[in-house]
Amino acid sequence: MNSQIKLHRATGGIVPEVAARAHIKNILPITKLALKKAKLNLENIDYLAVTAGPGLVVSLIVGVEFVKGLSLATDKPIIPTNHMAGHLYSVFIKHASAVKFPIVALVVSGGHTMLVLMKSFSNSKVIGQTVDDAAGEAFDKVARLLNLPYPGGPKISKLAKLGQAIIQFPRPMLHENNYNFSFSGLKTAVRYYIDDLQKTKNLPRTKTIAFGTRADIAASFQQAIIDVLVGKTMKAARNYKAKTIALSGGVAANLALRQALLKLAKQQHLKFIVPNYELCTDNAGMIATAAYFKLKAGYKPVHFSKVKADPNWEL
Ligand code: KG4
Ligand code: ZN
C-alpha cells in the first residue's frame, strides 16, 4: 500500500495537482509490487480494471492513461469501473457467498453519501444521497474547526472517545420523508458553537478551546452524524424489506458508526456486512471486485481506445 495522507496533511486537504503528481510517481512501482505480492505477472491477468470516475479529473487521467498503456503493451481489454461501485461492492470481498437480498447499502466517503438498494448483484438503484456536503467531508471540515489535521474522520473519532455527546447539534433531514442527507448545516452549527464559546470566554480567535470541550464537541458531532446515517438507513431497510444492511466507504472505518448499525441490524434480525478497516478507505481491491461483478453481469471488456476518464460518472 502507498498512502498520500502525509502529503495532503501539509496542505490541509487534497490539492488536485499535488495528488496527481504523486499518482504519476507511484503508479508503476505500486503495480509492480501488487503483482509481486500476488505472485502473478501480467500474462496471468485476463482483464485490466481502472477507476474511470467519479473524482478529480487529474487523478483519474493518471490511472486511465496508465492502464491504456498496459493494455496496448499486453493486448488485454479494459473494464472501466465506477469508484462508488468499488465502495459498494467492497462489502463482497469478505461476504460474497450466502448474502441475502435485498440489501440496503450505506456508502459514505469523502466525496459521496448514498443509500443504495441492491436487489441482486447486478441490480442496484440509488435511493438517496446528500444534497450538499458528504459525510466524510463534514468530518474533515469539523476537524479543521477543531484544529485537527487531515483526514479529519480518524482524528475526530479518536477525540470523540475522550468526550461525551452532551451538546445538542441538529440532526438534519432525519425525519423528512426521503432518503436524502444534508450535512452542511450540522457543520455550521458546530462552527457557531465554537464561535460562541470563544466569544463568551473572551478568547482571541486563534486560541484553542479546552481539550475536554473539544472532545465533547467531537463526540456530539459524531453522534449527530451517526444518528442521521443510521436513522435513514434503518428506515430504508424497513420500507424496502431488506434482509441485509451493508456499510462501506472511508467513513465506514468509523468504529462508533459500525457498532451503531450492527446493533440495530441485530435487533431487527438483519445481516450486517462491512469491509475490513483497510478496505473501507480507497483501495484497488474494491475496484477489482466491482469489475469482477460487472463482468459476471455480462459486461464485455473494451478496447483501450474506448476508455475515458469521466469525473462526473454517476453510479
Ligand atoms: O472513501 P474514501 O477513502 O475517499 C473518498 O472516496 O472520498 O473516504 C475518505 C473519507 C475522509 O473524509 C475521511 O475523513 C473519512 O473518509 N474517514 C473517516 C474515518 N476514516 C476515514 N470518517 C470517520 N471516521 C473514521 N474513522
Ligand atoms: Zn472513495
CSV table of C-alpha atoms and ligand atoms in Angstrom, one decimal:
chain,number,residue,atom,x,y,z
A,1,MET,CA,0.0,0.0,0.0
A,2,ASN,CA,1.1,3.5,-0.7
A,3,SER,CA,-0.5,6.5,1.1
A,4,GLN,CA,-0.5,10.2,0.2
A,5,ILE,CA,-2.0,11.3,3.5
A,6,LYS,CA,1.2,12.9,4.8
A,7,LEU,CA,1.4,14.9,1.6
A,8,HIS,CA,-2.2,16.1,1.8
A,9,ARG,CA,-1.8,16.9,5.5
A,10,ALA,CA,0.8,19.5,4.6
A,11,THR,CA,-1.7,21.4,2.5
A,12,GLY,CA,-4.7,20.8,4.9
A,13,GLY,CA,-6.6,18.7,2.2
A,14,ILE,CA,-6.2,17.4,-1.3
A,15,VAL,CA,-4.7,19.7,-3.8
A,16,PRO,CA,-5.5,18.1,-7.2
A,17,GLU,CA,-2.1,18.8,-8.8
A,18,VAL,CA,-0.2,17.5,-5.8
A,19,ALA,CA,-2.3,14.3,-5.8
A,20,ALA,CA,-1.9,13.7,-9.5
A,21,ARG,CA,1.9,14.2,-9.4
A,22,ALA,CA,2.1,11.7,-6.6
A,23,HIS,CA,0.0,9.2,-8.6
A,24,ILE,CA,2.4,9.5,-11.5
A,25,LYS,CA,5.3,8.8,-9.3
A,26,ASN,CA,3.7,5.8,-7.6
A,27,ILE,CA,1.6,4.1,-10.1
A,28,LEU,CA,4.2,1.9,-11.8
A,29,PRO,CA,6.1,0.9,-8.6
A,30,ILE,CA,2.8,0.1,-6.9
A,31,THR,CA,1.5,-2.0,-9.8
A,32,LYS,CA,4.8,-4.0,-9.9
A,33,LEU,CA,4.6,-4.5,-6.1
A,34,ALA,CA,0.9,-5.7,-6.3
A,35,LEU,CA,1.8,-8.2,-9.0
A,36,LYS,CA,4.8,-9.4,-6.9
A,37,LYS,CA,2.8,-9.8,-3.8
A,38,ALA,CA,0.0,-11.7,-5.6
A,39,LYS,CA,2.8,-13.9,-7.2
A,40,LEU,CA,1.4,-13.1,-10.6
A,41,ASN,CA,2.8,-11.5,-13.8
A,42,LEU,CA,0.9,-9.6,-16.4
A,43,GLU,CA,0.5,-12.7,-18.6
A,44,ASN,CA,-1.7,-14.3,-15.8
A,45,ILE,CA,-4.1,-11.4,-15.9
A,46,ASP,CA,-7.3,-11.6,-18.0
A,47,TYR,CA,-8.6,-8.1,-17.8
A,48,LEU,CA,-7.4,-4.7,-16.6
A,49,ALA,CA,-9.8,-2.7,-14.4
A,50,VAL,CA,-9.4,1.0,-13.8
A,51,THR,CA,-11.3,3.7,-11.9
A,52,ALA,CA,-12.7,6.0,-14.7
A,53,GLY,CA,-14.8,8.2,-12.4
A,54,PRO,CA,-16.2,10.0,-10.4
A,55,GLY,CA,-13.4,12.0,-8.9
A,56,LEU,CA,-10.6,14.6,-9.5
A,57,VAL,CA,-10.0,14.6,-13.3
A,58,VAL,CA,-6.3,15.0,-13.0
A,59,SER,CA,-6.0,11.9,-10.8
A,60,LEU,CA,-8.4,9.8,-12.9
A,61,ILE,CA,-6.4,10.6,-16.0
A,62,VAL,CA,-3.2,9.2,-14.5
A,63,GLY,CA,-4.9,5.9,-13.8
A,64,VAL,CA,-6.8,5.8,-17.1
A,65,GLU,CA,-3.8,6.7,-19.3
A,66,PHE,CA,-1.5,4.3,-17.4
A,67,VAL,CA,-4.0,1.4,-17.9
A,68,LYS,CA,-4.3,2.2,-21.6
A,69,GLY,CA,-0.5,1.8,-21.9
A,70,LEU,CA,-0.7,-1.5,-20.1
A,71,SER,CA,-3.5,-2.6,-22.4
A,72,LEU,CA,-1.6,-1.6,-25.5
A,73,ALA,CA,1.5,-3.5,-24.3
A,74,THR,CA,-0.3,-6.6,-23.2
A,75,ASP,CA,-3.3,-6.8,-25.5
A,76,LYS,CA,-5.7,-7.2,-22.5
A,77,PRO,CA,-9.1,-5.4,-22.7
A,78,ILE,CA,-10.2,-3.0,-20.0
A,79,ILE,CA,-13.1,-2.8,-17.6
A,80,PRO,CA,-13.7,0.9,-16.8
A,81,THR,CA,-15.1,0.9,-13.2
A,82,ASN,CA,-17.1,3.4,-11.2
A,83,HIS,CA,-15.3,4.5,-7.9
A,84,MET,CA,-18.6,4.4,-5.9
A,85,ALA,CA,-19.4,0.9,-7.4
A,86,GLY,CA,-16.0,0.0,-5.9
A,87,HIS,CA,-17.1,1.1,-2.5
A,88,LEU,CA,-20.5,-0.5,-2.9
A,89,TYR,CA,-19.0,-3.9,-3.9
A,90,SER,CA,-16.2,-3.8,-1.4
A,91,VAL,CA,-18.5,-5.5,1.1
A,92,PHE,CA,-18.5,-8.6,-1.1
A,93,ILE,CA,-14.7,-9.1,-0.8
A,94,LYS,CA,-15.4,-10.9,2.5
A,95,HIS,CA,-19.1,-11.7,2.2
A,96,ALA,CA,-19.9,-12.8,-1.4
A,97,SER,CA,-21.3,-16.2,-0.5
A,98,ALA,CA,-24.7,-16.7,1.2
A,99,VAL,CA,-25.5,-13.0,1.0
A,100,LYS,CA,-29.2,-12.3,1.2
A,101,PHE,CA,-31.0,-9.7,-0.9
A,102,PRO,CA,-32.5,-7.1,-0.9
A,103,ILE,CA,-29.6,-5.2,0.6
A,104,VAL,CA,-29.8,-1.6,1.8
A,105,ALA,CA,-26.2,-0.2,1.4
A,106,LEU,CA,-25.0,2.9,3.1
A,107,VAL,CA,-22.0,4.2,1.1
A,108,VAL,CA,-20.2,7.0,3.0
A,109,SER,CA,-16.9,8.5,1.7
A,110,GLY,CA,-15.2,11.9,1.5
A,111,GLY,CA,-17.0,12.8,-1.7
A,112,HIS,CA,-20.3,10.9,-1.5
A,113,THR,CA,-23.0,9.8,0.9
A,114,MET,CA,-25.6,7.5,-0.6
A,115,LEU,CA,-28.2,4.9,0.1
A,116,VAL,CA,-28.3,2.1,-2.5
A,117,LEU,CA,-31.0,-0.6,-2.8
A,118,MET,CA,-29.5,-3.8,-4.2
A,119,LYS,CA,-32.0,-6.5,-5.3
A,120,SER,CA,-29.2,-8.7,-6.7
A,121,PHE,CA,-25.5,-8.5,-7.5
A,122,SER,CA,-26.4,-6.8,-10.8
A,123,ASN,CA,-29.5,-4.8,-9.9
A,124,SER,CA,-28.8,-1.6,-7.8
A,125,LYS,CA,-30.5,1.7,-7.5
A,126,VAL,CA,-29.5,4.9,-5.6
A,127,ILE,CA,-32.5,5.7,-3.4
A,128,GLY,CA,-31.0,8.7,-1.6
A,129,GLN,CA,-27.9,10.9,-1.4
A,130,THR,CA,-26.5,14.1,0.1
A,131,VAL,CA,-27.9,17.4,-1.1
A,132,ASP,CA,-24.7,19.2,0.0
A,133,ASP,CA,-21.6,18.0,1.9
A,134,ALA,CA,-20.7,14.3,2.1
A,135,ALA,CA,-20.4,12.7,5.5
A,136,GLY,CA,-16.6,12.4,5.2
A,137,GLU,CA,-16.4,16.0,4.1
A,138,ALA,CA,-18.3,17.0,7.2
A,139,PHE,CA,-15.9,15.1,9.4
A,140,ASP,CA,-12.9,16.7,7.6
A,141,LYS,CA,-14.4,20.3,7.9
A,142,VAL,CA,-15.3,19.9,11.6
A,143,ALA,CA,-11.9,18.5,12.2
A,144,ARG,CA,-10.4,21.7,10.7
A,145,LEU,CA,-12.6,23.8,13.1
A,146,LEU,CA,-11.1,21.8,16.0
A,147,ASN,CA,-7.5,22.3,14.7
A,148,LEU,CA,-7.2,18.6,13.8
A,149,PRO,CA,-5.1,17.5,10.8
A,150,TYR,CA,-6.3,16.0,7.6
A,151,PRO,CA,-8.0,13.5,7.2
A,152,GLY,CA,-10.4,14.5,9.9
A,153,GLY,CA,-12.5,11.4,10.3
A,154,PRO,CA,-10.0,9.2,12.2
A,155,LYS,CA,-8.9,12.2,14.4
A,156,ILE,CA,-12.5,13.1,15.3
A,157,SER,CA,-13.4,9.5,16.2
A,158,LYS,CA,-10.3,9.2,18.4
A,159,LEU,CA,-11.0,12.5,20.2
A,160,ALA,CA,-14.7,11.6,20.5
A,161,LYS,CA,-13.8,8.6,22.6
A,162,LEU,CA,-12.5,11.0,25.3
A,163,GLY,CA,-15.6,13.2,25.3
A,164,GLN,CA,-19.3,12.9,25.9
A,165,ALA,CA,-22.1,13.6,23.4
A,166,ILE,CA,-23.8,16.2,25.6
A,167,ILE,CA,-24.1,19.1,23.1
A,168,GLN,CA,-27.4,19.1,21.1
A,169,PHE,CA,-26.3,19.6,17.5
A,170,PRO,CA,-29.0,19.3,14.8
A,171,ARG,CA,-29.9,16.0,13.0
A,172,PRO,CA,-30.5,17.4,9.6
A,173,MET,CA,-33.3,15.8,7.5
A,174,LEU,CA,-33.6,12.9,9.9
A,175,HIS,CA,-37.4,13.0,10.0
A,176,GLU,CA,-38.0,14.0,6.4
A,177,ASN,CA,-39.9,11.6,4.2
A,178,ASN,CA,-37.0,10.7,1.9
A,179,TYR,CA,-33.6,9.0,1.9
A,180,ASN,CA,-31.5,12.2,1.3
A,181,PHE,CA,-28.9,13.7,3.6
A,182,SER,CA,-27.6,17.2,4.3
A,183,PHE,CA,-24.6,17.9,6.5
A,184,SER,CA,-23.6,21.4,5.7
A,185,GLY,CA,-26.0,22.8,8.4
A,186,LEU,CA,-24.5,20.5,11.0
A,187,LYS,CA,-21.0,21.7,10.3
A,188,THR,CA,-22.2,25.3,10.5
A,189,ALA,CA,-23.9,24.6,13.9
A,190,VAL,CA,-20.5,23.3,15.2
A,191,ARG,CA,-18.8,26.4,13.9
A,192,TYR,CA,-21.3,28.7,15.6
A,193,TYR,CA,-21.0,26.7,18.8
A,194,ILE,CA,-17.2,27.2,18.8
A,195,ASP,CA,-17.5,30.9,17.9
A,196,ASP,CA,-19.9,31.5,20.8
A,197,LEU,CA,-17.6,29.6,23.2
A,198,GLN,CA,-14.7,31.8,22.2
A,199,LYS,CA,-16.7,35.0,22.5
A,200,THR,CA,-18.1,34.2,25.9
A,201,LYS,CA,-14.7,33.3,27.3
A,202,ASN,CA,-13.3,36.4,25.6
A,203,LEU,CA,-10.7,34.3,23.9
A,204,PRO,CA,-8.9,35.5,20.8
A,205,ARG,CA,-9.9,33.7,17.6
A,206,THR,CA,-6.6,31.8,17.3
A,207,LYS,CA,-6.7,30.5,20.9
A,208,THR,CA,-7.8,26.9,21.0
A,209,ILE,CA,-10.6,25.8,23.3
A,210,ALA,CA,-10.1,23.5,26.3
A,211,PHE,CA,-9.3,19.9,25.5
A,212,GLY,CA,-12.3,18.4,27.3
A,213,THR,CA,-14.7,20.8,25.5
A,214,ARG,CA,-13.1,19.8,22.1
A,215,ALA,CA,-13.6,16.2,23.0
A,216,ASP,CA,-17.3,16.8,23.8
A,217,ILE,CA,-17.8,18.7,20.5
A,218,ALA,CA,-16.2,15.8,18.6
A,219,ALA,CA,-18.4,13.2,20.4
A,220,SER,CA,-21.5,15.3,20.0
A,221,PHE,CA,-20.9,16.0,16.3
A,222,GLN,CA,-20.1,12.3,15.6
A,223,GLN,CA,-23.2,11.2,17.4
A,224,ALA,CA,-25.4,13.6,15.4
A,225,ILE,CA,-24.0,12.4,12.1
A,226,ILE,CA,-24.3,8.7,13.2
A,227,ASP,CA,-27.9,9.3,14.3
A,228,VAL,CA,-28.8,10.6,10.8
A,229,LEU,CA,-26.9,8.0,8.9
A,230,VAL,CA,-28.2,5.1,10.9
A,231,GLY,CA,-31.8,6.5,11.2
A,232,LYS,CA,-32.2,6.9,7.4
A,233,THR,CA,-30.5,3.5,6.7
A,234,MET,CA,-32.9,1.7,9.1
A,235,LYS,CA,-35.9,3.5,7.6
A,236,ALA,CA,-34.9,2.4,4.1
A,237,ALA,CA,-34.3,-1.2,5.4
A,238,ARG,CA,-37.8,-1.2,6.9
A,239,ASN,CA,-39.5,0.2,3.8
A,240,TYR,CA,-37.7,-2.0,1.3
A,241,LYS,CA,-37.9,-5.1,3.5
A,242,ALA,CA,-34.1,-5.5,3.4
A,243,LYS,CA,-32.6,-8.7,4.6
A,244,THR,CA,-29.1,-7.3,4.8
A,245,ILE,CA,-27.5,-3.9,5.7
A,246,ALA,CA,-24.2,-3.0,4.1
A,247,LEU,CA,-21.8,-0.3,5.1
A,248,SER,CA,-18.8,0.9,3.1
A,249,GLY,CA,-16.7,3.9,2.1
A,250,GLY,CA,-14.0,5.7,4.0
A,251,VAL,CA,-16.4,6.8,6.9
A,252,ALA,CA,-17.3,3.1,7.3
A,253,ALA,CA,-13.9,2.8,9.1
A,254,ASN,CA,-15.6,4.7,12.0
A,255,LEU,CA,-16.0,2.3,14.8
A,256,ALA,CA,-18.9,4.0,16.5
A,257,LEU,CA,-20.9,4.0,13.2
A,258,ARG,CA,-20.1,0.3,12.6
A,259,GLN,CA,-21.2,-0.5,16.1
A,260,ALA,CA,-24.4,1.5,15.9
A,261,LEU,CA,-25.5,-0.1,12.6
A,262,LEU,CA,-24.5,-3.6,13.8
A,263,LYS,CA,-26.6,-3.2,17.0
A,264,LEU,CA,-29.8,-2.1,15.2
A,265,ALA,CA,-29.4,-4.6,12.4
A,266,LYS,CA,-29.1,-7.4,15.1
A,267,GLN,CA,-32.2,-6.1,16.8
A,268,GLN,CA,-34.1,-6.3,13.5
A,269,HIS,CA,-32.7,-9.7,12.7
A,270,LEU,CA,-30.9,-8.4,9.7
A,271,LYS,CA,-27.5,-9.4,8.5
A,272,PHE,CA,-24.8,-6.6,8.7
A,273,ILE,CA,-21.9,-6.6,6.3
A,274,VAL,CA,-18.9,-4.2,6.3
A,275,PRO,CA,-15.4,-4.5,4.8
A,276,ASN,CA,-12.3,-4.8,7.0
A,277,TYR,CA,-11.0,-1.4,8.0
A,278,GLU,CA,-8.2,-1.3,5.4
A,279,LEU,CA,-10.8,-1.9,2.6
A,280,CYS,CA,-13.1,1.0,3.7
A,281,THR,CA,-10.8,3.8,2.5
A,282,ASP,CA,-9.9,4.0,-1.1
A,283,ASN,CA,-8.1,0.9,-2.4
A,284,ALA,CA,-7.6,-1.0,-5.7
A,285,GLY,CA,-9.1,-4.3,-4.3
A,286,MET,CA,-12.6,-2.8,-4.3
A,287,ILE,CA,-12.2,-1.7,-7.9
A,288,ALA,CA,-11.1,-5.2,-9.0
A,289,THR,CA,-14.2,-6.6,-7.1
A,290,ALA,CA,-16.6,-4.2,-8.7
A,291,ALA,CA,-15.1,-5.0,-12.1
A,292,TYR,CA,-15.5,-8.8,-11.4
A,293,PHE,CA,-19.2,-8.3,-10.6
A,294,LYS,CA,-19.6,-6.2,-13.8
A,295,LEU,CA,-18.1,-9.0,-15.8
A,296,LYS,CA,-20.3,-11.5,-14.1
A,297,ALA,CA,-23.4,-9.4,-15.0
A,298,GLY,CA,-22.4,-9.8,-18.7
A,299,TYR,CA,-20.3,-6.7,-19.4
A,300,LYS,CA,-17.9,-7.1,-22.3
A,301,PRO,CA,-14.4,-5.5,-21.6
A,302,VAL,CA,-13.4,-2.9,-24.1
A,303,HIS,CA,-10.5,-1.8,-26.3
A,304,PHE,CA,-8.3,0.9,-24.8
A,305,SER,CA,-9.4,3.4,-27.4
A,306,LYS,CA,-12.9,3.4,-25.8
A,307,VAL,CA,-11.8,4.3,-22.3
A,308,LYS,CA,-12.1,7.8,-21.0
A,309,ALA,CA,-11.9,9.5,-17.6
A,310,ASP,CA,-15.4,10.8,-16.5
A,311,PRO,CA,-15.1,13.0,-13.4
A,312,ASN,CA,-19.0,13.1,-13.0
A,313,TRP,CA,-19.8,9.4,-13.7
A,314,GLU,CA,-22.9,8.6,-11.7
A,315,LEU,CA,-23.5,5.2,-10.1
B,1,KG4,O1,-13.6,6.6,0.6
B,1,KG4,P1,-12.5,7.5,1.0
B,1,KG4,O2,-11.2,6.8,1.3
B,1,KG4,O3,-12.2,8.5,-0.2
B,1,KG4,C1,-13.3,9.1,-1.0
B,1,KG4,O4,-13.7,8.4,-1.9
B,1,KG4,O5,-13.6,10.2,-0.6
B,1,KG4,O6,-13.0,8.3,2.2
B,1,KG4,C2,-12.3,9.3,2.8
B,1,KG4,C3,-13.1,9.9,3.9
B,1,KG4,C4,-12.4,11.2,4.5
B,1,KG4,O7,-13.3,12.2,4.5
B,1,KG4,C5,-12.1,10.7,5.9
B,1,KG4,O8,-12.1,11.7,6.9
B,1,KG4,C6,-13.2,9.7,6.2
B,1,KG4,O9,-13.3,9.0,5.0
B,1,KG4,N1,-12.8,8.7,7.3
B,1,KG4,C7,-13.4,8.6,8.4
B,1,KG4,C8,-12.8,7.7,9.2
B,1,KG4,N2,-11.7,7.2,8.5
B,1,KG4,C9,-11.7,7.9,7.3
B,1,KG4,N3,-14.5,9.3,8.9
B,1,KG4,C10,-15.0,9.0,10.1
B,1,KG4,N4,-14.3,8.1,10.9
B,1,KG4,C11,-13.3,7.4,10.5
B,1,KG4,N5,-12.7,6.6,11.4
B,2,ZN,ZN,-13.6,6.5,-2.1
